[in-house]
Short mmCIF file of C-alpha atoms in Angstrom, two decimals:
data_model
loop_
_atom_site.label_atom_id
_atom_site.label_comp_id
_atom_site.label_asym_id
_atom_site.label_seq_id
_atom_site.Cartn_x
_atom_site.Cartn_y
_atom_site.Cartn_z
CA MET A 1 0.00 0.00 0.00
CA LYS A 2 1.28 3.41 -0.96
CA LEU A 3 0.68 6.16 1.60
CA THR A 4 0.76 9.84 0.59
CA LEU A 5 0.48 12.41 3.37
CA THR A 6 0.10 16.14 2.76
CA HIS A 7 -0.06 18.83 5.43
CA ARG A 8 -1.21 22.42 5.16
CA ASN A 9 -0.76 25.21 7.74
CA HIS A 10 0.60 22.95 10.48
CA ALA A 11 3.72 20.96 11.30
CA PRO A 12 3.44 17.19 10.76
CA SER A 13 3.28 15.25 14.01
CA LYS A 14 4.98 11.88 14.32
CA SER A 15 2.23 10.58 16.61
CA ILE A 16 -0.50 11.49 14.09
CA VAL A 17 1.41 9.79 11.26
CA GLU A 18 1.83 6.66 13.40
CA LEU A 19 -1.88 6.73 14.27
CA ILE A 20 -2.82 6.91 10.59
CA GLN A 21 -0.47 4.06 9.67
CA LYS A 22 -1.78 1.90 12.53
CA GLU A 23 -5.43 2.51 11.61
CA LEU A 24 -4.79 1.82 7.91
CA GLU A 25 -3.10 -1.47 8.83
CA ALA A 26 -6.15 -2.39 10.91
CA LEU A 27 -8.40 -1.74 7.89
CA LYS A 28 -6.50 -4.24 5.73
CA ALA A 29 -8.52 -7.11 7.19
CA ASP A 30 -11.76 -5.62 5.83
CA LEU A 31 -10.60 -3.75 2.73
CA GLN A 32 -7.80 -4.12 0.20
CA ILE A 33 -6.17 -0.69 -0.01
CA ASP A 34 -3.86 -0.09 -2.98
CA GLU A 35 -3.14 3.55 -2.20
CA ALA A 36 -4.07 5.96 0.59
CA ARG A 37 -4.01 9.72 0.03
CA VAL A 38 -4.34 11.68 3.26
CA HIS A 39 -4.61 15.47 3.37
CA MET A 40 -4.55 17.22 6.74
CA GLU A 41 -5.22 20.93 6.95
CA ARG A 42 -5.49 23.59 9.64
CA SER A 43 -7.74 26.45 8.62
CA LEU A 44 -6.76 29.84 9.94
CA THR A 45 -10.29 31.25 9.60
CA ASP A 46 -12.80 28.39 9.95
CA SER A 47 -14.10 26.68 13.03
CA PRO A 48 -13.48 23.82 13.67
CA PRO A 49 -10.00 24.44 12.30
CA PHE A 50 -8.73 20.94 11.48
CA THR A 51 -9.77 18.90 8.46
CA ALA A 52 -8.68 15.37 7.60
CA SER A 53 -9.43 14.09 4.10
CA PHE A 54 -8.88 10.46 3.10
CA HIS A 55 -8.99 8.98 -0.39
CA LEU A 56 -8.49 5.21 -0.28
CA VAL A 57 -7.91 3.65 -3.69
CA THR A 58 -9.37 0.14 -3.68
CA PRO A 59 -10.47 -2.45 -6.22
CA GLY A 60 -14.00 -1.32 -6.96
CA PRO A 61 -15.31 2.02 -5.74
CA ASP A 62 -12.84 4.20 -3.85
CA VAL A 63 -13.52 5.30 -0.29
CA ILE A 64 -13.47 9.09 0.12
CA VAL A 65 -14.20 10.81 3.44
CA ASN A 66 -13.73 14.26 4.98
CA ALA A 67 -13.88 15.05 8.69
CA THR A 68 -13.43 18.27 10.65
CA ASP A 69 -12.89 18.81 14.36
CA HIS A 70 -11.20 21.08 16.88
CA THR A 71 -8.08 18.88 17.13
CA LEU A 72 -6.23 17.06 14.39
CA ARG A 73 -6.34 13.75 16.27
CA ALA A 74 -10.12 14.00 16.68
CA ALA A 75 -10.56 14.81 12.97
CA VAL A 76 -8.45 11.79 11.98
CA LEU A 77 -10.35 9.46 14.33
CA LYS A 78 -13.67 10.81 13.06
CA ALA A 79 -12.55 10.16 9.47
CA PHE A 80 -11.61 6.56 10.31
CA GLN A 81 -15.03 6.07 11.92
CA GLN A 82 -16.65 7.28 8.67
CA ILE A 83 -14.45 4.87 6.70
CA MET A 84 -15.57 1.96 8.89
CA ASN A 85 -19.20 3.02 8.46
CA LYS A 86 -18.81 3.06 4.67
CA ILE A 87 -17.13 -0.36 4.64
CA SER A 88 -19.83 -1.94 6.82
CA HIS A 89 -22.60 -0.29 4.76
CA ARG A 90 -21.15 -1.66 1.52
CA HIS A 91 -20.78 -5.10 3.09
CA SER A 92 -24.39 -5.14 4.28
CA LYS A 93 -25.61 -3.95 0.85
CA ARG A 94 -23.70 -6.80 -0.79
CA LEU A 95 -25.22 -9.37 1.58
CA HIS A 96 -28.71 -7.96 1.04
CA ARG A 97 -28.31 -8.16 -2.75
CA ARG A 98 -27.34 -11.83 -2.46
CA GLU A 99 -30.37 -12.61 -0.29
CA VAL A 100 -32.85 -10.76 -2.50
CA ALA A 101 -31.51 -11.93 -5.88
CA PRO A 102 -33.88 -14.56 -7.27
CA ALA A 103 -32.34 -17.93 -7.96
CA ILE A 104 -33.44 -19.64 -11.18
CA GLU A 105 -34.52 -23.20 -10.63
CA LEU A 106 -32.56 -25.63 -12.74
CA SER A 107 -35.75 -27.35 -13.89
CA ARG A 108 -37.03 -24.08 -15.36
CA ARG A 109 -33.92 -23.34 -17.40
CA ARG A 110 -34.07 -23.75 -21.14
CA PRO A 111 -31.85 -26.39 -22.71
CA ALA A 112 -28.94 -25.39 -24.90
CA GLY A 113 -30.09 -23.94 -28.20
CA GLY A 114 -32.89 -21.94 -26.62
CA HIS A 115 -35.72 -24.35 -27.54
CA ARG A 116 -38.20 -25.50 -24.98
CA SER A 117 -38.51 -29.21 -24.45
CA ARG A 118 -41.97 -30.58 -25.17
CA PRO A 119 -43.54 -32.99 -22.69
#
């Protein structure tokens, strides 16, 4: 997994980087992540000032979340909670589709060639 971190208007913290790496490693059990793009920003005018944006490149649809909070750590943890919510929602949608999808009985299938057999 390739990890790209960008920071704006604040100094990068080693503890925050380690937190992000640890949380991304924990996600590997539920989601194959090819690339993670993380953008952390401190706004000088907005409140709450910290924003954490994650773009996780995965096979299938990418996972993109944004979270804001009054501390950078809280924004990062909030973003990871949103990621987990998206993963679990997609998993439950997939299970629901499998349950609802009608199964074709083998006795009702047409034989090869598309002609119906006559009794």
